[in-house]
Coordinates of C-alpha atoms in Angstrom, one line a residue:
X554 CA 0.0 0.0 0.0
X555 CA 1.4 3.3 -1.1
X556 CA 0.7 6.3 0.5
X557 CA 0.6 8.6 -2.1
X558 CA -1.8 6.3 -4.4
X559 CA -4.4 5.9 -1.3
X560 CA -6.7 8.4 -0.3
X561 CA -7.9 9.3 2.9
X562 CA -10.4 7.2 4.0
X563 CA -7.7 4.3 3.3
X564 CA -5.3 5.5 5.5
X565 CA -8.0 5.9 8.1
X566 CA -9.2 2.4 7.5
X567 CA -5.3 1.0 7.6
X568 CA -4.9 3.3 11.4
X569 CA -7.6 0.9 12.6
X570 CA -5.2 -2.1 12.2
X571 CA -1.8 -0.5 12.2
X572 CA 0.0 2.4 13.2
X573 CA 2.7 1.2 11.5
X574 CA 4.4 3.2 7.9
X575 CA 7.7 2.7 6.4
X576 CA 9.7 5.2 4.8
X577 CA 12.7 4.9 2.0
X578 CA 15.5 7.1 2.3
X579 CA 18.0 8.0 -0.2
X580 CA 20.5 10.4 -1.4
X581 CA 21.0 12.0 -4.9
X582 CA 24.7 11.7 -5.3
X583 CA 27.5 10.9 -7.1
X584 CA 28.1 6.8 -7.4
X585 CA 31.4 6.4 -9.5
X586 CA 31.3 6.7 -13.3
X587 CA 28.8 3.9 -13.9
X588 CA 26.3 4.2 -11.1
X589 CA 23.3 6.2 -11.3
X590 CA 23.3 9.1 -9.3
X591 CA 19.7 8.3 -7.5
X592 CA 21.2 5.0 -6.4
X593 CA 20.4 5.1 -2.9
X594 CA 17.1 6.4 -3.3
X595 CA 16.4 3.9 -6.1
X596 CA 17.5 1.0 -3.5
X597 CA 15.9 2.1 -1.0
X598 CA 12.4 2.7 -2.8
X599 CA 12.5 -0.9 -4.1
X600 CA 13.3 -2.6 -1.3
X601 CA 10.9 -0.7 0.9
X602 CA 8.0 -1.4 -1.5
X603 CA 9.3 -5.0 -1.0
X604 CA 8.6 -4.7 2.4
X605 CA 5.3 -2.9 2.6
X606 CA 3.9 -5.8 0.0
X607 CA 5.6 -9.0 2.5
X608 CA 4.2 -6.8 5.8
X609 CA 0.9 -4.7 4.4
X610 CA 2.4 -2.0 5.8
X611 CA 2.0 1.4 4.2
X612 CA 5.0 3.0 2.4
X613 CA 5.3 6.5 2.4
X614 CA 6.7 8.4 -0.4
X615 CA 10.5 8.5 -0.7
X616 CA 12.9 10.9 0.9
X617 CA 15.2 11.0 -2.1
X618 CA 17.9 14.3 -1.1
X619 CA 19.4 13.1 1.8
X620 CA 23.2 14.2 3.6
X621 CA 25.6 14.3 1.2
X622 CA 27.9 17.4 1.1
X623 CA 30.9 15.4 1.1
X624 CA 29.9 14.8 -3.0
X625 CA 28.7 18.0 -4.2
X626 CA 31.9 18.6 -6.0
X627 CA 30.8 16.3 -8.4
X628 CA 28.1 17.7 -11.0
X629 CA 24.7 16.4 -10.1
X630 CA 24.8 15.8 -6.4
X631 CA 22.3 17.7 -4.4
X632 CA 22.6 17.5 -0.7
X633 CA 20.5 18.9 2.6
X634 CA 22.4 20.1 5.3
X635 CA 22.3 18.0 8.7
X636 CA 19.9 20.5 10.0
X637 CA 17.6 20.9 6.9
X638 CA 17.2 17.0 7.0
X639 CA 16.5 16.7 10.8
X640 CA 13.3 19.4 10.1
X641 CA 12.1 17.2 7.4
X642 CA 12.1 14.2 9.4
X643 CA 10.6 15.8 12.2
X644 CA 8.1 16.9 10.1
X645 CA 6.8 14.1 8.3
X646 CA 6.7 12.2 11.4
X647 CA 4.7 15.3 13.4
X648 CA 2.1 15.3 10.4
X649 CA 1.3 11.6 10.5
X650 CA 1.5 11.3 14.4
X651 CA -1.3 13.8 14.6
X652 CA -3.4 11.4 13.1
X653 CA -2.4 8.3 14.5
X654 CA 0.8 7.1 13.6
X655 CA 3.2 5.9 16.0
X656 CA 5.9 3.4 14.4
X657 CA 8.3 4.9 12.2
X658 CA 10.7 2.5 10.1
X659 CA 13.2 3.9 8.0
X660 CA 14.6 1.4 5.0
X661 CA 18.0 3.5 4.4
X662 CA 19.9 3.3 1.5
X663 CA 23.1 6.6 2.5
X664 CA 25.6 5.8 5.0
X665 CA 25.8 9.4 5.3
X666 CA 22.1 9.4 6.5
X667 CA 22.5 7.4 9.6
X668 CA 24.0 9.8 11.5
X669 CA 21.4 12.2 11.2
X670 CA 18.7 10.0 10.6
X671 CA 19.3 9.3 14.6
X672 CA 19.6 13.3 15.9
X673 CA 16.1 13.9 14.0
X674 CA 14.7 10.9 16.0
X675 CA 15.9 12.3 19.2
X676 CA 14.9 16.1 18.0
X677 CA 11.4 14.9 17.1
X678 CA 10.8 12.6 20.4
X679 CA 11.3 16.2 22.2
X680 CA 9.2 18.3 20.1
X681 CA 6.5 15.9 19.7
X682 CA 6.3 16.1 23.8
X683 CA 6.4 19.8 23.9
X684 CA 3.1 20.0 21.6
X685 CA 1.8 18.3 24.4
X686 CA 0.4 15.2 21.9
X687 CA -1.8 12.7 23.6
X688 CA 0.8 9.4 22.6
X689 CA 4.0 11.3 21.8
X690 CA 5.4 8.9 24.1
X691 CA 4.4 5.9 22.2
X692 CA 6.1 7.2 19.3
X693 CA 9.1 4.9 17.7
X694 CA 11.4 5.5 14.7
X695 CA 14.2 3.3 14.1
X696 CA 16.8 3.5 10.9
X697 CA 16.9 0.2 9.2
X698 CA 20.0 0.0 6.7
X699 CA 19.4 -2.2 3.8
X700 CA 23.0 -2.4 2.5
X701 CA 23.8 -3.7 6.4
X702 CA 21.9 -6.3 6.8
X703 CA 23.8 -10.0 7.7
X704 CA 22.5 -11.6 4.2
X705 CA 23.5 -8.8 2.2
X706 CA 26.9 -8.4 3.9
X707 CA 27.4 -11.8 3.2
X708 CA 26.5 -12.3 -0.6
X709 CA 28.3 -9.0 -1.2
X710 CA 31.5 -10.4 0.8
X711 CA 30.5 -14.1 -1.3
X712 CA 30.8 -12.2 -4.7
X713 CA 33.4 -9.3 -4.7
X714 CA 35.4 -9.6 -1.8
X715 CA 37.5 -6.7 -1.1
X716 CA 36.2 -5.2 -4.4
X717 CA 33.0 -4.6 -2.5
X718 CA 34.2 -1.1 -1.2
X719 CA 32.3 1.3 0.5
X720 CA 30.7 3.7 -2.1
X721 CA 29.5 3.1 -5.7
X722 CA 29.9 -0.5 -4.8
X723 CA 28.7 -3.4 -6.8
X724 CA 26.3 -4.9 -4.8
X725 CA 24.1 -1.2 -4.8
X726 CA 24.9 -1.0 -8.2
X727 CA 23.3 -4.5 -9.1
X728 CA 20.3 -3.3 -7.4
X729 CA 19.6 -0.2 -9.7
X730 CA 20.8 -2.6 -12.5
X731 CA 17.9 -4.8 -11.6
X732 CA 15.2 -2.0 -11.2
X733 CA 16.0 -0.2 -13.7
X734 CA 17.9 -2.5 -16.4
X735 CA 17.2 0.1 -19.4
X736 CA 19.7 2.3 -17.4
X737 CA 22.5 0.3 -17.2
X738 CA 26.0 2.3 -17.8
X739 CA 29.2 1.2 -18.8
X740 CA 32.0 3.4 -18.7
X741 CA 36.4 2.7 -18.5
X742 CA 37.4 2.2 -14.4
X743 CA 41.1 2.3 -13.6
X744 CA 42.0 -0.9 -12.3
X745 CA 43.7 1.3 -9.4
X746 CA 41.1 3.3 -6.7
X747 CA 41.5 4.9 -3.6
X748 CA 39.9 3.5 -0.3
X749 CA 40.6 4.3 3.3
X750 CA 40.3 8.1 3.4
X751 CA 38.9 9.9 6.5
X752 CA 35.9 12.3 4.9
X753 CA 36.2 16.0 5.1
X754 CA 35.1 18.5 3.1
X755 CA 33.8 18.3 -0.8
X756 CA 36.6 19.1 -2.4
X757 CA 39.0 17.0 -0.3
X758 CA 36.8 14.1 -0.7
X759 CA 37.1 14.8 -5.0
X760 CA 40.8 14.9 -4.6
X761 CA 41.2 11.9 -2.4
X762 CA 38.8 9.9 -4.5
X763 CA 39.1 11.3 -8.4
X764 CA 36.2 9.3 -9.6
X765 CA 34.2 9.1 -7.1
X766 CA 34.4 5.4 -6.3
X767 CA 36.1 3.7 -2.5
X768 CA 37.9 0.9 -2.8
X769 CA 34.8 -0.5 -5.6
X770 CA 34.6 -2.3 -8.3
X771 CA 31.1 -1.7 -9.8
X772 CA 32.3 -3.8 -13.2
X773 CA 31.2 -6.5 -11.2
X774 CA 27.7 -6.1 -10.8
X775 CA 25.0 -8.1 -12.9
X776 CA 21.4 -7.5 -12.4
X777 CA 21.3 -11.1 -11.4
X778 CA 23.2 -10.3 -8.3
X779 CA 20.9 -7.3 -8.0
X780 CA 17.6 -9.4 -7.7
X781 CA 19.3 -11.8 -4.8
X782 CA 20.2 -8.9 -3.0
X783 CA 16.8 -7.2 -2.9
X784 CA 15.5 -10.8 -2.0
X785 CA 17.4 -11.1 0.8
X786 CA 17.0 -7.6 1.7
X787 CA 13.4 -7.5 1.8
X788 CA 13.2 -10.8 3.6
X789 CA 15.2 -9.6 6.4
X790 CA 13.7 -5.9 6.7
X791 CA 10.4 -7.6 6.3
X792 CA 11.5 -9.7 9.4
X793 CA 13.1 -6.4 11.6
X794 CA 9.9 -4.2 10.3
X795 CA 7.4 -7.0 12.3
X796 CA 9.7 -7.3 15.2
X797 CA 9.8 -3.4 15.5
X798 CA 5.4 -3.0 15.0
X799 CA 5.3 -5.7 17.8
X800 CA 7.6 -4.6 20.4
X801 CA 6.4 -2.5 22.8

């Protein structure tokens, strides 16, 4: 169930027998010179709409800008600032707690997000108390990272080894390959690439890491890898999404 293809009266009807949404969360960033630049948003979506059909939970619409200043010296990204993000979380969460909602699960597909992700939980918890709302204290949201999860850890480790990396890596790049195969992009990759670099500012990070890749090689993905990666990805999310809506 989607939230922006229901109407009203749905959600109402859904509130009755859940209180439960999930929400993607991406970035729009750089990814290399063959990964698409809405990868983590595209991951995330697909996966989350993977959940919300294995849970009947209702998916809210994707947060597709999310913290990424470290790559906007590379043409395309577009980044929030830590603070603009933790408003917009607060936010979306204050609007749908007013009516009901209470469980908040967040299918992330930007290690940059997690961070913040975690000060707009705590930010929100506070403000929803200080509007003085009825079950602000039975509000939960929790940060659930796709690309972290044991299976997918795993597989990736299984397929690429230390060519996995940590940005514009194959496994995230098999995913968008699967979703979306009439964009696959091939393009030259130096057999050398940097990895290990401390993050700083934009400019550093373009210096340190010329193409925009970390210690990846994206030449390995297939969109055959991508499909068992968002299979065991949505199994396991499904799994931490039920555990989350049952626990007190």
């Amino acid at each position: 169930m989607l939230l922006h293809l229901s109407t009203w009266p749905e959600v109402e009807a859904y509130l009755q027998q859940s209180q439960g949404i999930i929400f993607p969360i991406g970035s729009t960033e750089q990814h290399g010179p063959t990964g698409l630049i809405g990868t983590d948003a595209i991951c995330a979506e697909a996966i989350a709409r993977g959940v919300g059909e294995a849970t009947g939970a209702i998916v809210g619409p994707t947060i597709n800008v999310g913290m990424a200043l470290h790559h906007t010296a590379f043409p395309g990204t577009i980044s929030l600032r830590p603070s603009t993000l933790i408003q917009v979380v607060r936010d979306y969460v204050t609007s749908l707690v007013k009516v009901g909602f209470s469980k908040f699960y967040f299918i992330n597909g930007h290690g940059g997000n997690i961070a913040t992700l975690k000060a707009a939980f705590s930010e929100t918890y506070a403000y929803l108390e200080d509007l003085q709302i009825s079950h602000a204290h039975q509000v939960q949201c929790q940060v659930a990272n796709w690309f972290m999860c044991r299976s997918v850890y795993e597989l990736a480790k299984q397929l690429y080894a230390d060519q996995e990396g940590s940005h514009a890596t194959p496994s995230e790049v098999a995913v968008t390959q699967y979703v979306y195969p009439e964009a696959i992009k091939q393009a030259p990759l130096s057999t050398e690439v940097a990895r290990g670099h401390n993050i700083y500012s934009a400019a550093d990070f373009r210096n340190r890491y010329p193409d925009g890749r970390m210690g990846s090689n994206p030449a390995l993905a297939t969109p055959e890898h991508g499909k068992q990666f968002y299979d065991l990805a949505v199994k396991e999310l499904s799994n931490g999404y039920l555990e989350f809506l049952n626990a007190g």
